[in-house]
Coordinates of C-alpha atoms and ligand atoms in Angstrom, one line a residue:
X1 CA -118.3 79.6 53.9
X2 CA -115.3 78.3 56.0
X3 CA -112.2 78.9 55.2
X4 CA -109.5 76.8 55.6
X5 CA -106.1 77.7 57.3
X6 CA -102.7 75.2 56.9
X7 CA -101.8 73.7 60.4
X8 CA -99.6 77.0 61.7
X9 CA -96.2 75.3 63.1
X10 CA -94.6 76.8 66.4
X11 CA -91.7 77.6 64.5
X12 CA -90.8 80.8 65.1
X13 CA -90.7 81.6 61.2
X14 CA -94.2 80.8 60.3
X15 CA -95.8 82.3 63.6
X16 CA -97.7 85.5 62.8
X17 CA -99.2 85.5 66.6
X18 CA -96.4 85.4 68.9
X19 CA -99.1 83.6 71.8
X20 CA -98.9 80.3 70.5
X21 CA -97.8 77.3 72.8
X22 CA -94.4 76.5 72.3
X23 CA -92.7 73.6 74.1
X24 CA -88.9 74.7 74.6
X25 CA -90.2 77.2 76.1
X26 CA -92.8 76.0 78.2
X27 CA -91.0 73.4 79.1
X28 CA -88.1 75.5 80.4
X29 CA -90.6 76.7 82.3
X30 CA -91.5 73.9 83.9
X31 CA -87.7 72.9 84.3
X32 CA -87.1 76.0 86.5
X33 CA -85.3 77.8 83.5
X34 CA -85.5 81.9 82.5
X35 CA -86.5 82.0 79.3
X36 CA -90.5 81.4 79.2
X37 CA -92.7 84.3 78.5
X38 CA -95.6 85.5 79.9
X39 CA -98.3 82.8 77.6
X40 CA -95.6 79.7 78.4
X41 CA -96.3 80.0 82.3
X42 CA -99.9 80.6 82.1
X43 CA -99.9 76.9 80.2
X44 CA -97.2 75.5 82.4
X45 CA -99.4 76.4 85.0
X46 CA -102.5 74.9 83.6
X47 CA -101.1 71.6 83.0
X48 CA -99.5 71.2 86.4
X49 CA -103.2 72.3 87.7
X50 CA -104.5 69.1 85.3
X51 CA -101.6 67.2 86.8
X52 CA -100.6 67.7 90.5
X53 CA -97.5 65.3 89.8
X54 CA -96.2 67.0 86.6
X55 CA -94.1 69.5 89.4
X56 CA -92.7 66.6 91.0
X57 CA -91.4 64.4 87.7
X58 CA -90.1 67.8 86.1
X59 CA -88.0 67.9 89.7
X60 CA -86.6 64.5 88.8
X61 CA -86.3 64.9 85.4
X62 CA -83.0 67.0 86.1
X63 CA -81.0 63.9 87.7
X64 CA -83.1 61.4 84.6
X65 CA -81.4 63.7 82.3
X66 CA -78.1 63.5 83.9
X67 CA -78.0 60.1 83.9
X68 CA -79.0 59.4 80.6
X69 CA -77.0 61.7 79.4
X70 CA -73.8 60.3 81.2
X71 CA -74.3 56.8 80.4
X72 CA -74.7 57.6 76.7
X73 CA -71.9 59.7 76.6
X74 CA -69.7 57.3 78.3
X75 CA -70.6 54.5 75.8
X76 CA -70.5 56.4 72.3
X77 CA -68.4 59.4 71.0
X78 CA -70.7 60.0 68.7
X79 CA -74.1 61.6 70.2
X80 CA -77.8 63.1 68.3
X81 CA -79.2 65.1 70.7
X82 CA -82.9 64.9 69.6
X83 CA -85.3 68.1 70.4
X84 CA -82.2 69.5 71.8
X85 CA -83.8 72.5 73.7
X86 CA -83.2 75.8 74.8
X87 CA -79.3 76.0 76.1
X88 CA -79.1 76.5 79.6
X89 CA -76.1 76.8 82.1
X90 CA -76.0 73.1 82.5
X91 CA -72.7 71.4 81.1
X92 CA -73.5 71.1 77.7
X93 CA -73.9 67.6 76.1
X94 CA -71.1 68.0 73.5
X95 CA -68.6 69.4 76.2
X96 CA -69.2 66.0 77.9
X97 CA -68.5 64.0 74.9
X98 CA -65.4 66.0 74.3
X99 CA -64.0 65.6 77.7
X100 CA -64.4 61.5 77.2
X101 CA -63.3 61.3 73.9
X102 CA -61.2 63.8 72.8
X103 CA -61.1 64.1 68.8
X104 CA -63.0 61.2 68.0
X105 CA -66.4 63.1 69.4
X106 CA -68.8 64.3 67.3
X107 CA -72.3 65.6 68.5
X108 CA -75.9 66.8 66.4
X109 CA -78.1 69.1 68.5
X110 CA -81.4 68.5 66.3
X111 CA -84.5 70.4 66.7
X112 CA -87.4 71.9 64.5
X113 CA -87.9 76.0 66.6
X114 CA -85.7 78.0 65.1
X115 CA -85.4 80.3 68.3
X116 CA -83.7 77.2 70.1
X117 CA -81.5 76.4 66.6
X118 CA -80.8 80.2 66.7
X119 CA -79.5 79.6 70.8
X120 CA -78.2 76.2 70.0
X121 CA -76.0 77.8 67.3
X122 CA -74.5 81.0 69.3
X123 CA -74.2 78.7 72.2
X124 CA -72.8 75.6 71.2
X125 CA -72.4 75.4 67.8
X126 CA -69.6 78.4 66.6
X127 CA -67.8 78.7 70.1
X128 CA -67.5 74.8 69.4
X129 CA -66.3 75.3 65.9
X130 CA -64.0 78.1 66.8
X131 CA -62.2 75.2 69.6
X132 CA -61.9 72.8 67.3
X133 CA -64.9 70.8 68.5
X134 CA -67.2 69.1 65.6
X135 CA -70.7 70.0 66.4
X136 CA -73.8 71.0 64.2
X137 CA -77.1 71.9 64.8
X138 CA -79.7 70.3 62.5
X139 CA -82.8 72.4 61.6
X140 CA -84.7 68.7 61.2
X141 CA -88.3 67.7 62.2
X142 CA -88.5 64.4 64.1
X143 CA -91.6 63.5 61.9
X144 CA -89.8 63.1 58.5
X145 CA -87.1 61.0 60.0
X146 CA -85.8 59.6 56.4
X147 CA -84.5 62.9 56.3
X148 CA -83.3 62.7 59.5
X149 CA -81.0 59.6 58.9
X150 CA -80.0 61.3 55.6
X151 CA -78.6 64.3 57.3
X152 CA -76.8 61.9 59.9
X153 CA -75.3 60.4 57.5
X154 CA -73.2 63.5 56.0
X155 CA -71.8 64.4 59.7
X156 CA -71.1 60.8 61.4
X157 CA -69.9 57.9 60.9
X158 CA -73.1 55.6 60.6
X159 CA -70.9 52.3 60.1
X160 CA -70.5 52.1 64.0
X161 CA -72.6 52.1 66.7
X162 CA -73.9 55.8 67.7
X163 CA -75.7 57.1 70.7
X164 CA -79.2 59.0 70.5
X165 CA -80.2 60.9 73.3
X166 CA -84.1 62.0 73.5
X167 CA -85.4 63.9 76.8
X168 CA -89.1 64.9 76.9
X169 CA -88.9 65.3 73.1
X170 CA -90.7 61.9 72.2
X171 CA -93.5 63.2 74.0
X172 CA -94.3 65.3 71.8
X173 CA -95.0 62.6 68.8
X174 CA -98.1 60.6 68.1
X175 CA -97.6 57.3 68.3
X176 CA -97.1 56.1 63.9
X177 CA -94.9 59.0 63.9
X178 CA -92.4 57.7 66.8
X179 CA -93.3 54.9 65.3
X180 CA -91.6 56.2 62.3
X181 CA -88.6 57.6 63.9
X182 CA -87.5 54.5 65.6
X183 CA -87.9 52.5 62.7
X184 CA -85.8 55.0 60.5
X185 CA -83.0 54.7 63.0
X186 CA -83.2 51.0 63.5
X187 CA -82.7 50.9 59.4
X188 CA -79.6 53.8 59.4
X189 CA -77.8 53.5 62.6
X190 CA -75.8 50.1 63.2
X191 CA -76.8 47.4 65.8
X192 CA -75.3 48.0 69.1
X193 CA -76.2 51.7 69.0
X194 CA -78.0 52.7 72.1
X195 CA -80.9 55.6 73.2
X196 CA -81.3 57.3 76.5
X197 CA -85.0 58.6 76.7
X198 CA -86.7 60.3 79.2
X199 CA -90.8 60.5 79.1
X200 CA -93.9 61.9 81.1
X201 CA -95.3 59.3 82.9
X202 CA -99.1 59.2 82.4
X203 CA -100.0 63.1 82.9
X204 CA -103.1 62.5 80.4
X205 CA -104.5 65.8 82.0
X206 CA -101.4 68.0 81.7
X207 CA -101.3 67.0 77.8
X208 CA -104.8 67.6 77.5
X209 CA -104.3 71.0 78.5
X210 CA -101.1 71.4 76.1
X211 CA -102.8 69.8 73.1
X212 CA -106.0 71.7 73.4
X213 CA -104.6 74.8 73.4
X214 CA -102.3 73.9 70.6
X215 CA -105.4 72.6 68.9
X216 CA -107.3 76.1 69.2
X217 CA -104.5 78.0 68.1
X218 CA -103.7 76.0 64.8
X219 CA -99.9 75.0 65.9
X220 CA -99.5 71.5 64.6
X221 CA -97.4 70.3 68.0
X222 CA -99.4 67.7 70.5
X223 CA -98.3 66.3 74.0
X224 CA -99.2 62.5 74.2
X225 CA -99.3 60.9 77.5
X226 CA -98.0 57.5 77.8
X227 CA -96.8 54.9 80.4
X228 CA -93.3 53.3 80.8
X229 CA -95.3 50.1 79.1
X230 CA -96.2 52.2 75.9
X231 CA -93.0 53.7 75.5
X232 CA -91.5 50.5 75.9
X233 CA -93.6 48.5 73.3
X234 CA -93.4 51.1 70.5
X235 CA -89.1 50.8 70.6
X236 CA -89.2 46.9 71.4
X237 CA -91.5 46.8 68.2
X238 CA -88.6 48.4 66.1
X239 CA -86.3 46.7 67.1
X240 CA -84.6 48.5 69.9
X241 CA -84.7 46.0 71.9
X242 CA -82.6 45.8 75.5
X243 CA -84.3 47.8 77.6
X244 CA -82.9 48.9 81.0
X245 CA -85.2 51.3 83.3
X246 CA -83.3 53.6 85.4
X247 CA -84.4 53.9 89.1
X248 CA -84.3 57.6 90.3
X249 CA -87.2 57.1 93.0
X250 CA -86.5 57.3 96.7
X251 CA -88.7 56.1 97.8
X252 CA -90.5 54.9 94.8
X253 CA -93.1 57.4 93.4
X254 CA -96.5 56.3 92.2
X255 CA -96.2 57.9 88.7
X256 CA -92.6 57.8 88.7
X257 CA -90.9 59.8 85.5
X258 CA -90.0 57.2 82.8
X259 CA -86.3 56.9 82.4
X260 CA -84.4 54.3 80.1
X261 CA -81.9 53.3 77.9
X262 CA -82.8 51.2 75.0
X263 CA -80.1 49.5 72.7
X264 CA -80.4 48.3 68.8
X265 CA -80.1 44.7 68.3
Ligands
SAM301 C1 -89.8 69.7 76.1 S1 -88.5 70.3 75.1 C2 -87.1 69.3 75.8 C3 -85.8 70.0 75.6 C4 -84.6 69.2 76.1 N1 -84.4 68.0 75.4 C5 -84.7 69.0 77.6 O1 -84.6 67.9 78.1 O2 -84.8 70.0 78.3 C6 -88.9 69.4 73.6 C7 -88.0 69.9 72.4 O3 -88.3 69.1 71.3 C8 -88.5 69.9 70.2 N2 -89.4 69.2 69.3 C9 -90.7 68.8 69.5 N3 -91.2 68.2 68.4 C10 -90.2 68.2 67.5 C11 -90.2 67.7 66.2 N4 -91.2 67.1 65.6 N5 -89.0 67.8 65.5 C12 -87.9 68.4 66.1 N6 -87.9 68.9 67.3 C13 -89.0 68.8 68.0 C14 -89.0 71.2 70.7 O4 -88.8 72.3 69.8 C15 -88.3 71.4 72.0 O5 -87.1 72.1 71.8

């Protein structure tokens, strides 16, 4: 007889075998950060194996995340952070916001691994709170985005437009369900609201390797591999509809990292 098991999240809280993939972690990893363990750079390693040019967007991916993070911040002082990450000892997103807007800032780390929520809180959240600073971390999954916009709602000002940030978090979505969480913001956050994203560019081998392992071990978290043209078509099909590629290439790559901000009409 087989015998069924529910789809084992990589949340921390539900993980009974501490070797399951996890992304913030992995990704950190591949991001040149300290906190990956021993499993997160056998996979890291696997996928860049699959993928000679994952090495060479995650290089990039530090000056696409700058960027997007600056022209966001620049725009909107209010900022959602989506799949927020591990903290590392880069500025910190809501100190940015601060710095530009003084009391009117408001910024939402969001993220579903309660390790990073954990980090995100000790980190950002109470040394924010202690200043002064209004910051909150959301302990939210991407794929039930009603909730998402619910939760928004009670910490920002939804009236006006707000900025989303997303940074290799979409990636790890199946296409209805970002399909679902662009929708849900186009309906809650008012037009002119804009979203920096940065994606994998192709790297069908690399999430292969990070969904089959994910697969085997029961954790419900894929990696899809899409191009700029994908991406593009599933915001543009929600509404989200001025889209502006940034070019970080010199010279131009042949599967360069996909970098844009997207803006609500
Ligand atoms: C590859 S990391 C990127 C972290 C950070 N944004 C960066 O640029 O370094 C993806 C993050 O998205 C989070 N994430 C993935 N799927 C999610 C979901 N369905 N709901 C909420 N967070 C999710 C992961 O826990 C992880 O922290």
């Amino acid at each position: 007889m087989t015998t069924l098991t529910p789809p084992q999240s990589d949340l921390l809280a539900n993980r009974g075998n501490l070797s399951v993939t996890n992304s913030a972690r992995t990704f950190d990893y591949l991001d040149y950060g300290k906190d990956a363990w021993h499993q997160d750079r056998c996979i890291a390693a696997r996928m860049a194996e699959a993928d000679p040019a994952l090495a060479e967007q995650m290089a990039l991916h530090h000056k696409a995340r700058e960027s997007v993070i600056d022209a966001v911040c620049r725009t909107f002082p209010q900022v959602i952070d989506l799949g927020c990450g591990l903290p590392t000892m880069r500025r910190a997103l809501h100190e940015r916001v601060r710095a530009l807007w003084g009391n009117e800032a408001r910024t939402i780390y969001v993220d579903h691994d309660l390790a990073v929520l954990a980090a995100a809180r000790a980190w950002w959240e109470h040394p924010a709170r202690v200043a002064g600073v209004r910051v909150t971390a959301l302990d939210l999954d991407l794929r039930c985005p009603e909730i998402l916009v619910n939760a928004l709602g009670e910490y920002l000002d939804l009236s006006v437009p707000v900025g989303v940030i997303s940074t290799l978090t979409l990636d790890h979505l199946e296409d209805e369900e970002l399909t679902g969480l662009v929708e849900a913001l186009a309906a809650g956050l008012a037009p002119g609201s804009g979203w920096g994203i940065t994606h994998l560019s192709g790297m069908n081998g690399a999430a292969e390797v990070y969904t089959g392992q994910a697969v085997e071990q029961g954790v419900d978290t894929r990696l899809v591999a899409r191009d700029q043209s994908k991406v593009q078509e599933l915001f543009e099909g929600a509404g989200w509809e001025r889209w502006q590629t940034l070019t970080l290439h010199e010279p131009p790559s042949e599967k360069p990292l996909i970098a844009a901000l997207t803006t609500l009409s």
